[in-house]
C-alpha positions as semicolon CSV with decimal commas, in nm:
position;residue;x (nm);y (nm);z (nm)
1;X;-1,076;-0,699;1,155
2;X;-0,709;-0,679;1,247
3;X;-0,521;-0,531;0,951
4;X;-0,145;-0,511;0,896
5;X;-0,005;-0,226;0,687
6;X;0,353;-0,246;0,558
7;X;0,562;0,034;0,411
8;X;0,812;-0,133;0,178
9;X;0,987;0,187;0,062
10;X;1,344;0,194;0,193
11;X;1,489;0,467;-0,029
12;X;1,716;0,726;0,131
13;X;1,675;1,008;0,211
14;X;1,353;0,877;0,363
15;X;1,009;0,992;0,249
16;X;0,724;0,944;0,496
17;X;0,443;0,726;0,354
18;X;0,157;0,976;0,374
19;X;-0,076;0,733;0,195
20;X;-0,036;0,474;0,472
21;X;-0,110;0,744;0,730
22;X;-0,435;0,821;0,550
23;X;-0,529;0,458;0,487
24;X;-0,459;0,361;0,848
25;X;-0,682;0,644;0,972
26;X;-0,962;0,542;0,736
27;X;-0,939;0,179;0,847
28;X;-0,935;0,278;1,213
29;X;-1,237;0,504;1,163
30;X;-1,421;0,210;1,004
31;X;-1,366;0,004;1,320
32;X;-1,063;-0,203;1,220
33;X;-0,756;-0,263;1,439
34;X;-0,434;-0,145;1,273
35;X;-0,070;-0,243;1,315
36;X;0,184;-0,073;1,091
37;X;0,531;-0,202;1,003
38;X;0,763;0,061;0,855
39;X;1,049;-0,117;0,680
40;X;1,225;0,211;0,604
41;X;1,406;0,187;0,937
42;X;1,486;-0,184;0,930
43;X;1,834;-0,308;0,841
44;X;1,700;-0,658;0,775
45;X;1,344;-0,625;0,636
46;X;1,286;-1,000;0,610
47;X;1,375;-1,051;0,975
48;X;1,153;-0,757;1,070
49;X;0,859;-0,914;0,887
50;X;0,913;-1,246;1,063
51;X;0,919;-1,073;1,403
52;X;0,611;-0,869;1,317
53;X;0,400;-1,174;1,231
54;X;0,546;-1,414;1,490
55;X;0,282;-1,370;1,759
56;X;0,009;-1,190;1,565
57;X;-0,269;-1,298;1,333
58;X;-0,428;-1,066;1,081
59;X;-0,734;-1,083;0,860
60;X;-0,575;-0,871;0,586
61;X;-0,228;-0,744;0,497
62;X;-0,183;-0,425;0,296
63;X;0,153;-0,352;0,130
64;X;0,246;-0,032;-0,049
65;X;0,477;0,005;-0,349
66;X;0,570;0,372;-0,384
67;X;0,820;0,337;-0,670
68;X;0,888;0,062;-0,924
69;X;1,241;0,196;-0,980
70;X;1,474;0,471;-0,860
71;X;1,377;0,708;-1,145
72;X;1,749;0,766;-1,215
73;X;1,878;0,733;-1,572
74;X;2,231;0,656;-1,454
75;X;2,137;0,354;-1,244
76;X;1,793;0,234;-1,353
77;X;1,755;0,023;-1,039
78;X;1,429;-0,172;-1,028
79;X;1,264;-0,219;-0,690
80;X;1,036;-0,497;-0,811
81;X;1,264;-0,795;-0,728
82;X;1,303;-0,671;-0,371
83;X;0,931;-0,604;-0,339
84;X;0,849;-0,953;-0,467
85;X;1,078;-1,102;-0,202
86;X;0,902;-0,902;0,071
87;X;0,560;-1,023;-0,043
88;X;0,689;-1,380;-0,043
89;X;0,824;-1,336;0,311
90;X;0,484;-1,209;0,426
91;X;0,318;-1,506;0,254
92;X;0,547;-1,745;0,439
93;X;0,458;-1,588;0,775
94;X;0,086;-1,513;0,738
95;X;-0,214;-1,683;0,582
96;X;-0,403;-1,353;0,547
97;X;-0,496;-1,219;0,201
98;X;-0,241;-0,970;0,069
99;X;-0,352;-0,652;-0,105
100;X;-0,104;-0,421;-0,281
101;X;-0,143;-0,050;-0,352
102;X;0,055;0,267;-0,393
103;X;0,163;0,506;-0,665
104;X;0,426;0,275;-0,813
105;X;0,188;-0,019;-0,807
106;X;-0,083;0,178;-0,987
107;X;0,149;0,243;-1,283
108;X;0,165;-0,128;-1,372
109;X;-0,069;-0,313;-1,133
110;X;-0,125;-0,641;-1,318
111;X;0,248;-0,688;-1,375
112;X;0,325;-0,629;-1,006
113;X;0,053;-0,872;-0,900
114;X;0,177;-1,133;-1,147
115;X;0,532;-1,110;-1,017
116;X;0,448;-1,092;-0,647
117;X;0,157;-1,335;-0,627
118;X;-0,046;-1,099;-0,408
119;X;-0,420;-1,168;-0,385
120;X;-0,561;-0,825;-0,463
121;X;-0,457;-0,487;-0,589
122;X;-0,608;-0,142;-0,542
123;X;-0,510;0,099;-0,817
124;X;-0,557;0,466;-0,745
125;X;-0,700;0,583;-0,414
126;X;-0,719;0,329;-0,135
127;X;-0,867;0,516;0,161
128;X;-1,224;0,435;0,061
129;X;-1,179;0,090;-0,089
130;X;-0,951;-0,082;0,163
131;X;-1,176;-0,030;0,469
132;X;-1,472;-0,162;0,271
133;X;-1,271;-0,461;0,149
134;X;-1,164;-0,542;0,506
135;X;-1,523;-0,516;0,630
136;X;-1,662;-0,740;0,357
137;X;-1,390;-1,002;0,403
138;X;-1,455;-1,001;0,778
139;X;-1,829;-1,045;0,723
140;X;-1,773;-1,299;0,443
141;X;-1,967;-1,080;0,200
142;X;-1,914;-1,044;-0,178
143;X;-1,634;-0,798;-0,248
144;X;-1,529;-0,833;-0,611
145;X;-1,754;-0,546;-0,718
146;X;-1,553;-0,283;-0,529
147;X;-1,415;0,003;-0,741
148;X;-1,039;0,023;-0,800
149;X;-1,004;-0,349;-0,716
150;X;-0,791;-0,587;-0,921
151;X;-0,815;-0,963;-0,874
152;X;-0,752;-1,287;-1,061
153;X;-1,039;-1,473;-1,220
154;X;-1,011;-1,780;-1,443
155;X;-0,639;-1,733;-1,491
156;X;-0,645;-1,363;-1,584
157;X;-0,653;-1,034;-1,394
158;X;-0,977;-0,836;-1,375
159;X;-0,972;-0,462;-1,312
160;X;-1,276;-0,271;-1,186
161;X;-1,336;0,091;-1,290
162;X;-1,194;0,359;-1,063
163;X;-1,398;0,575;-0,831
164;X;-1,264;0,896;-0,681
165;X;-1,384;0,993;-0,335
166;X;-1,374;1,340;-0,186
167;X;-1,108;1,405;0,081
168;X;-1,384;1,588;0,270
169;X;-1,546;1,248;0,328
170;X;-1,238;1,112;0,505
171;X;-1,201;1,119;0,883
172;X;-0,990;1,388;1,044
173;X;-0,627;1,281;1,007
174;X;-0,442;1,242;1,337
175;X;-0,115;1,168;1,151
176;X;-0,028;0,937;1,441
177;X;0,023;0,612;1,249
178;X;0,360;0,698;1,091
179;X;0,652;0,852;1,282
180;X;0,662;1,167;1,070
181;X;0,895;1,344;1,313
182;X;1,154;1,071;1,269
183;X;1,144;1,110;0,891
184;X;1,193;1,484;0,924
185;X;1,465;1,439;1,185
186;X;1,668;1,211;0,958
187;X;1,670;1,453;0,668
188;X;1,372;1,321;0,480
189;X;1,026;1,450;0,408
190;X;0,710;1,454;0,615
191;X;0,435;1,545;0,371
192;X;0,085;1,686;0,387
193;X;-0,181;1,704;0,122
194;X;-0,294;2,039;-0,017
195;X;-0,512;1,912;-0,303
196;X;-0,602;1,594;-0,483
197;X;-0,639;1,529;-0,854
198;X;-0,492;1,673;-1,171
199;X;-0,577;1,721;-1,537
200;X;-0,399;1,399;-1,630
201;X;-0,263;1,558;-1,948
202;X;0,106;1,595;-1,859
203;X;0,291;1,367;-2,101
204;X;0,591;1,335;-1,867
205;X;0,393;1,217;-1,564
206;X;0,473;0,863;-1,453
207;X;0,159;0,809;-1,247
208;X;-0,149;0,999;-1,373
209;X;-0,379;0,712;-1,269
210;X;-0,249;0,702;-0,913
211;X;-0,267;1,077;-0,870
212;X;-0,609;1,115;-1,028
């Protein structure tokens, strides 16, 4: 299946979307064709989305929401209205199912899905679930039993239990899907993962579900 991945985080200084790098590699390893649109570098994200989908058809579109707000007490800027607009622009330019994931999404997944109108959500880790979802949709097989999946049924959102995979089971990461050097060059961060998971007992943590 041809899968589109979209980084919607446009905060500055820029932070490279390591999750999309990992998810893209997992999808590619599972035999899917990947095209990635990084909106961090686009002055007009809506126009960039229209160009991206103009001459291409996809079987699935994955969109990441890294933060729901700017985490600053002085401004309290919410990123949800802008994210909703981006999802709507994708919807207007592609008939593929839209699945949303990311740390910010996993904090309040049903609310984000309700606002955006996306078809599916993956809360928590996505490297194992998204390739399987793409494969099952391509083969027209049942898919609503997948762990971490959120979907609408009979007017309400259903959330499957989470499952945590081992990073050792992932393919070797080429880190070629995101331009990490560009992020570093423009004063941002190019991350790498040293461990996964936590105790989940820190009362100040905004995303214990997403980080395991």
